[in-house]
PDB file of C-alpha atoms in Angstrom:
ATOM      1  CA  MET F  46     -36.390 -21.994  19.716  1.00 58.00           C
ATOM      2  CA  VAL F  47     -33.869 -19.184  20.012  1.00 61.00           C
ATOM      3  CA  LYS F  48     -30.668 -19.410  18.041  1.00 58.00           C
ATOM      4  CA  MET F  49     -27.642 -17.599  19.355  1.00 51.00           C
ATOM      5  CA  PHE F  50     -24.660 -16.624  17.323  1.00 49.00           C
ATOM      6  CA  MET F  51     -21.352 -15.598  18.711  1.00 47.00           C
ATOM      7  CA  LEU F  52     -19.359 -13.137  16.673  1.00 48.00           C
ATOM      8  CA  MET F  53     -15.714 -14.061  16.602  1.00 47.00           C
ATOM      9  CA  LYS F  54     -13.271 -11.292  15.893  1.00 56.00           C
ATOM     10  CA  HIS F  55     -10.812 -12.123  13.150  1.00 64.00           C
ATOM     11  CA  LYS F  56      -7.142 -11.294  13.182  1.00 78.00           C
ATOM     12  CA  PRO F  57      -6.032  -7.738  12.453  1.00 88.00           C
ATOM     13  CA  THR F  58      -6.761  -6.673   8.890  1.00 94.00           C
ATOM     14  CA  LEU F  59      -5.039  -4.315   6.486  1.00 96.00           C
ATOM     15  CA  PHE F  60      -7.407  -3.006   3.797  1.00 97.00           C
ATOM     16  CA  ILE F  61      -5.465  -1.990   0.682  1.00 97.00           C
ATOM     17  CA  GLU F  62      -6.612  -0.208  -2.438  1.00 95.00           C
ATOM     18  CA  GLY F  63      -5.748  -2.310  -5.448  1.00 92.00           C
ATOM     19  CA  ASP F  64      -6.463  -5.386  -7.481  1.00 90.00           C
ATOM     20  CA  SER F  65      -6.661  -8.697  -5.619  1.00 91.00           C
ATOM     21  CA  ASN F  66      -3.612  -9.911  -7.590  1.00 91.00           C
ATOM     22  CA  LEU F  67      -1.474  -7.500  -5.552  1.00 93.00           C
ATOM     23  CA  LYS F  68      -2.303  -9.145  -2.219  1.00 94.00           C
ATOM     24  CA  LYS F  69       0.635 -11.571  -2.381  1.00 95.00           C
ATOM     25  CA  GLY F  70       3.186  -8.809  -3.035  1.00 95.00           C
ATOM     26  CA  PHE F  71       1.866  -6.600  -0.242  1.00 95.00           C
ATOM     27  CA  LYS F  72       1.790  -9.551   2.180  1.00 96.00           C
ATOM     28  CA  GLN F  73       5.418 -10.437   1.399  1.00 96.00           C
ATOM     29  CA  LEU F  74       6.526  -6.815   1.768  1.00 96.00           C
ATOM     30  CA  ILE F  75       4.748  -6.057   5.044  1.00 95.00           C
ATOM     31  CA  SER F  76       5.555  -9.454   6.562  1.00 95.00           C
ATOM     32  CA  LYS F  77       9.236  -8.493   6.424  1.00 96.00           C
ATOM     33  CA  GLU F  78       8.438  -6.116   9.275  1.00 94.00           C
ATOM     34  CA  ILE F  79       5.242  -7.450  10.882  1.00 93.00           C
ATOM     35  CA  LYS F  80       5.789 -10.980  12.165  1.00 90.00           C
ATOM     36  CA  LYS F  81       2.402 -11.523  13.827  1.00 88.00           C
ATOM     37  CA  LYS F  82      -0.470 -12.874  11.773  1.00 88.00           C
ATOM     38  CA  PHE F  83      -2.660 -10.353   9.991  1.00 91.00           C
ATOM     39  CA  SER F  84      -4.906 -10.525   6.985  1.00 93.00           C
ATOM     40  CA  ILE F  85      -5.053  -8.345   3.905  1.00 95.00           C
ATOM     41  CA  LYS F  86      -8.268  -7.447   2.127  1.00 96.00           C
ATOM     42  CA  MET F  87      -7.937  -5.829  -1.262  1.00 95.00           C
ATOM     43  CA  GLY F  88     -10.617  -3.369  -2.218  1.00 92.00           C
ATOM     44  CA  GLU F  89     -10.095  -2.806  -5.933  1.00 85.00           C
ATOM     45  CA  GLY F  90     -10.852   0.945  -6.221  1.00 92.00           C
ATOM     46  CA  LYS F  91     -10.311   3.575  -3.553  1.00 95.00           C
ATOM     47  CA  HIS F  92     -13.976   4.092  -2.647  1.00 96.00           C
ATOM     48  CA  THR F  93     -14.675   0.354  -2.481  1.00 96.00           C
ATOM     49  CA  THR F  94     -11.665  -0.127  -0.204  1.00 97.00           C
ATOM     50  CA  ILE F  95     -12.781   2.698   2.090  1.00 97.00           C
ATOM     51  CA  ARG F  96     -16.325   1.310   2.226  1.00 97.00           C
ATOM     52  CA  LYS F  97     -15.071  -2.201   3.100  1.00 96.00           C
ATOM     53  CA  PHE F  98     -12.787  -0.733   5.769  1.00 96.00           C
ATOM     54  CA  LYS F  99     -15.511   1.386   7.365  1.00 96.00           C
ATOM     55  CA  HIS F 100     -18.126  -1.369   7.405  1.00 94.00           C
ATOM     56  CA  ASP F 101     -15.882  -4.192   8.624  1.00 92.00           C
ATOM     57  CA  LYS F 102     -17.086  -5.452  11.994  1.00 88.00           C
ATOM     58  CA  LEU F 103     -15.090  -8.675  12.248  1.00 82.00           C
ATOM     59  CA  SER F 104     -11.487  -7.499  12.372  1.00 83.00           C
ATOM     60  CA  SER F 105     -10.009  -7.086  15.830  1.00 76.00           C
ATOM     61  CA  VAL F 106      -7.975  -4.140  14.572  1.00 91.00           C
ATOM     62  CA  LYS F 107      -8.074  -2.635  11.101  1.00 95.00           C
ATOM     63  CA  PHE F 108      -5.831  -0.412   9.010  1.00 96.00           C
ATOM     64  CA  LEU F 109      -6.362   1.320   5.667  1.00 97.00           C
ATOM     65  CA  LEU F 110      -3.757   1.845   2.919  1.00 97.00           C
ATOM     66  CA  ILE F 111      -4.880   3.801  -0.149  1.00 96.00           C
ATOM     67  CA  ASP F 112      -3.410   5.933  -2.934  1.00 92.00           C
ATOM     68  CA  LEU F 113      -3.392   9.657  -2.298  1.00 90.00           C
ATOM     69  CA  ASP F 114      -3.259  10.485  -6.021  1.00 83.00           C
ATOM     70  CA  GLY F 115      -1.633  13.783  -5.177  1.00 81.00           C
ATOM     71  CA  ALA F 116       0.999  15.544  -3.103  1.00 83.00           C
ATOM     72  CA  GLU F 117       1.316  14.846   0.634  1.00 86.00           C
ATOM     73  CA  SER F 118      -0.263  18.207   1.360  1.00 89.00           C
ATOM     74  CA  LYS F 119      -3.583  16.831   0.051  1.00 92.00           C
ATOM     75  CA  LYS F 120      -3.854  14.230   2.823  1.00 93.00           C
ATOM     76  CA  PRO F 121      -6.019  16.310   5.240  1.00 95.00           C
ATOM     77  CA  ASN F 122      -8.454  17.140   2.432  1.00 96.00           C
ATOM     78  CA  ASP F 123      -8.630  13.496   1.370  1.00 96.00           C
ATOM     79  CA  ILE F 124      -9.322  12.359   4.947  1.00 96.00           C
ATOM     80  CA  THR F 125     -12.204  14.843   5.149  1.00 96.00           C
ATOM     81  CA  ALA F 126     -13.542  14.170   1.643  1.00 96.00           C
ATOM     82  CA  ASN F 127     -13.690  10.424   2.326  1.00 96.00           C
ATOM     83  CA  SER F 128     -15.151  10.804   5.843  1.00 96.00           C
ATOM     84  CA  LEU F 129     -12.123   9.166   7.432  1.00 96.00           C
ATOM     85  CA  THR F 130     -11.638  11.658  10.267  1.00 96.00           C
ATOM     86  CA  GLU F 131     -12.611   9.165  12.979  1.00 95.00           C
ATOM     87  CA  PHE F 132     -10.240   6.625  11.380  1.00 95.00           C
ATOM     88  CA  SER F 133      -7.368   9.014  10.653  1.00 93.00           C
ATOM     89  CA  GLU F 134      -4.964   7.273  13.059  1.00 93.00           C
ATOM     90  CA  ARG F 135      -5.365   4.037  11.115  1.00 94.00           C
ATOM     91  CA  SER F 136      -5.575   5.485   7.591  1.00 96.00           C
ATOM     92  CA  PHE F 137      -2.360   5.588   5.580  1.00 96.00           C
ATOM     93  CA  TYR F 138      -1.454   6.690   2.073  1.00 95.00           C
ATOM     94  CA  MET F 139       0.790   5.616  -0.763  1.00 91.00           C
ATOM     95  CA  ILE F 140       2.141   8.924  -2.077  1.00 78.00           C
ATOM     96  CA  GLN F 141       1.335   9.531  -4.969  1.00 78.00           C
ATOM     97  CA  LYS F 142       0.627   5.925  -5.744  1.00 89.00           C
ATOM     98  CA  MET F 143       2.258   2.584  -4.992  1.00 93.00           C
ATOM     99  CA  GLU F 144       4.573   3.150  -7.974  1.00 95.00           C
ATOM    100  CA  GLY F 145       6.141   6.065  -6.086  1.00 94.00           C
ATOM    101  CA  TRP F 146       7.522   3.425  -3.737  1.00 95.00           C
ATOM    102  CA  PHE F 147       9.020   1.595  -6.732  1.00 96.00           C
ATOM    103  CA  LEU F 148      10.679   4.747  -8.033  1.00 96.00           C
ATOM    104  CA  SER F 149      12.304   5.284  -4.628  1.00 95.00           C
ATOM    105  CA  GLN F 150      14.193   2.001  -5.207  1.00 96.00           C
ATOM    106  CA  PRO F 151      14.919   2.182  -8.942  1.00 95.00           C
ATOM    107  CA  GLU F 152      17.370  -0.720  -8.865  1.00 95.00           C
ATOM    108  CA  LYS F 153      14.383  -2.989  -8.094  1.00 96.00           C
ATOM    109  CA  LEU F 154      12.739  -1.813 -11.328  1.00 96.00           C
ATOM    110  CA  ASP F 155      15.940  -2.427 -13.312  1.00 95.00           C
ATOM    111  CA  SER F 156      16.193  -5.899 -11.823  1.00 95.00           C
ATOM    112  CA  HIS F 157      12.545  -6.729 -12.510  1.00 96.00           C
ATOM    113  CA  TRP F 158      12.741  -5.795 -16.197  1.00 95.00           C
ATOM    114  CA  GLN F 159      16.430  -6.655 -16.630  1.00 93.00           C
ATOM    115  CA  ILE F 160      17.303  -3.222 -17.974  1.00 91.00           C
ATOM    116  CA  SER F 161      19.410  -0.369 -16.622  1.00 87.00           C
ATOM    117  CA  SER F 162      17.175   2.600 -17.214  1.00 84.00           C
ATOM    118  CA  PHE F 163      15.726   3.399 -13.812  1.00 91.00           C
ATOM    119  CA  SER F 164      18.903   3.509 -11.694  1.00 85.00           C
ATOM    120  CA  SER F 165      19.751   6.960 -13.022  1.00 87.00           C
ATOM    121  CA  ILE F 166      16.597   8.529 -11.539  1.00 88.00           C
ATOM    122  CA  GLN F 167      17.474  11.681  -9.617  1.00 87.00           C
ATOM    123  CA  LYS F 168      14.030  12.496  -8.166  1.00 88.00           C
ATOM    124  CA  HIS F 169      12.411  11.054  -5.051  1.00 89.00           C
ATOM    125  CA  GLY F 170       9.579   8.609  -5.715  1.00 90.00           C
ATOM    126  CA  LYS F 171       6.940  10.958  -4.314  1.00 87.00           C
ATOM    127  CA  GLU F 172       7.983  13.745  -6.696  1.00 90.00           C
ATOM    128  CA  PHE F 173       6.438  11.970  -9.703  1.00 91.00           C
ATOM    129  CA  PRO F 174       2.868  13.235 -10.200  1.00 88.00           C
ATOM    130  CA  ASP F 175       1.846  10.154 -12.198  1.00 91.00           C
ATOM    131  CA  PRO F 176       4.440   7.471 -11.395  1.00 94.00           C
ATOM    132  CA  ASP F 177       2.701   4.518 -13.052  1.00 94.00           C
ATOM    133  CA  ASN F 178       2.484   6.329 -16.391  1.00 95.00           C
ATOM    134  CA  TRP F 179       6.078   7.532 -16.052  1.00 95.00           C
ATOM    135  CA  ILE F 180       7.268   3.936 -15.560  1.00 96.00           C
ATOM    136  CA  ASP F 181       5.249   2.824 -18.584  1.00 96.00           C
ATOM    137  CA  GLU F 182       6.749   5.604 -20.745  1.00 95.00           C
ATOM    138  CA  GLN F 183      10.278   4.545 -19.774  1.00 94.00           C
ATOM    139  CA  LEU F 184       9.526   0.903 -20.571  1.00 96.00           C
ATOM    140  CA  LYS F 185       8.145   1.759 -24.008  1.00 95.00           C
ATOM    141  CA  LYS F 186      11.694   2.772 -24.979  1.00 93.00           C
ATOM    142  CA  TYR F 187      12.604  -0.905 -24.549  1.00 94.00           C
ATOM    143  CA  GLY F 188       9.506  -2.283 -26.241  1.00 95.00           C
ATOM    144  CA  LYS F 189       8.001  -3.211 -22.862  1.00 95.00           C
ATOM    145  CA  ARG F 190       4.864  -2.139 -21.024  1.00 96.00           C
ATOM    146  CA  TYR F 191       3.964  -1.729 -17.367  1.00 96.00           C
ATOM    147  CA  HIS F 192       1.111  -3.983 -16.302  1.00 94.00           C
ATOM    148  CA  LYS F 193      -0.453  -2.436 -13.176  1.00 90.00           C
ATOM    149  CA  THR F 194      -1.691  -5.713 -11.674  1.00 88.00           C
ATOM    150  CA  ARG F 195       0.953  -8.196 -12.826  1.00 92.00           C
ATOM    151  CA  ASP F 196       4.309  -6.414 -12.452  1.00 95.00           C
ATOM    152  CA  PRO F 197       3.871  -4.996  -8.923  1.00 95.00           C
ATOM    153  CA  ILE F 198       3.544  -8.421  -7.268  1.00 94.00           C
ATOM    154  CA  ASP F 199       7.254  -9.222  -7.596  1.00 95.00           C
ATOM    155  CA  ILE F 200       8.394  -5.614  -7.267  1.00 97.00           C
ATOM    156  CA  LEU F 201       6.511  -5.171  -3.965  1.00 96.00           C
ATOM    157  CA  ALA F 202       7.963  -8.410  -2.602  1.00 95.00           C
ATOM    158  CA  ASN F 203      11.510  -7.267  -3.429  1.00 97.00           C
ATOM    159  CA  LEU F 204      11.322  -3.751  -1.982  1.00 98.00           C
ATOM    160  CA  ASP F 205      13.428  -2.967   1.075  1.00 98.00           C
ATOM    161  CA  ILE F 206      10.874  -2.059   3.739  1.00 97.00           C
ATOM    162  CA  GLU F 207      13.487  -0.330   5.905  1.00 97.00           C
ATOM    163  CA  ARG F 208      14.280   2.045   3.043  1.00 96.00           C
ATOM    164  CA  LEU F 209      10.568   2.581   2.413  1.00 96.00           C
ATOM    165  CA  LYS F 210      10.088   3.509   6.074  1.00 96.00           C
ATOM    166  CA  SER F 211      12.973   5.945   5.766  1.00 96.00           C
ATOM    167  CA  ASP F 212      11.756   7.453   2.473  1.00 94.00           C
ATOM    168  CA  PHE F 213       8.012   7.549   3.162  1.00 94.00           C
ATOM    169  CA  GLU F 214       6.705   8.724   6.535  1.00 94.00           C
ATOM    170  CA  GLU F 215       3.356   7.028   5.814  1.00 94.00           C
ATOM    171  CA  VAL F 216       5.037   3.603   5.532  1.00 96.00           C
ATOM    172  CA  LYS F 217       6.827   4.143   8.840  1.00 96.00           C
ATOM    173  CA  GLU F 218       3.600   5.279  10.509  1.00 96.00           C
ATOM    174  CA  LEU F 219       1.678   2.276   9.138  1.00 96.00           C
ATOM    175  CA  VAL F 220       4.291  -0.203  10.360  1.00 96.00           C
ATOM    176  CA  ASP F 221       4.609   1.525  13.752  1.00 96.00           C
ATOM    177  CA  SER F 222       0.833   1.598  14.190  1.00 95.00           C
ATOM    178  CA  MET F 223       0.528  -2.079  13.264  1.00 94.00           C
ATOM    179  CA  HIS F 224       3.309  -2.990  15.716  1.00 92.00           C
ATOM    180  CA  GLU F 225       1.651  -0.992  18.493  1.00 91.00           C
ATOM    181  CA  GLN F 226      -1.819  -2.444  17.947  1.00 88.00           C
ATOM    182  CA  LEU F 227      -0.580  -6.021  17.508  1.00 83.00           C
ATOM    183  CA  ARG F 228       1.447  -5.758  20.715  1.00 83.00           C
ATOM    184  CA  LYS F 229      -1.806  -5.045  22.575  1.00 79.00           C
ATOM    185  CA  GLN F 230      -3.408  -8.258  21.300  1.00 72.00           C
TER     186      GLN F 230
END
């Protein structure tokens, strides 16, 4: 007896570097712009996320969102180093890290922690070489700490995606690419 299996393609998938706790925040943020159904798969570390993205065979369309951990100029080297050249049109970066996005909207940080320390930031979010540690150092002045998997959930959900698209070319390109690919479905 021969058994036949039919592979069903799943909905479009966005693979994101980060702890699974962050999925809800990313979904709320991106759903402000993308109204069609898509799934998010969190990959924990960068290399695990890239591996999951590359080996996924079930998603109808897939996108990758990872930390660059460096200046924008390092993107071409990172694409090559992680063998993402064939996926470069669907690979996007958080510059430097996701926390750079937070620092681009400092009032969201003030609101989250109910303090007024971040609103006076004069630098752009991508100008901080280690934004998560910088946030933590600022919070220590208030006897608080930054928890990398707990705090971002609400902060992500409250970010203004239009401002992110304006401040970070990678966010705009991700959203535009998702719109384009989802329109074809």
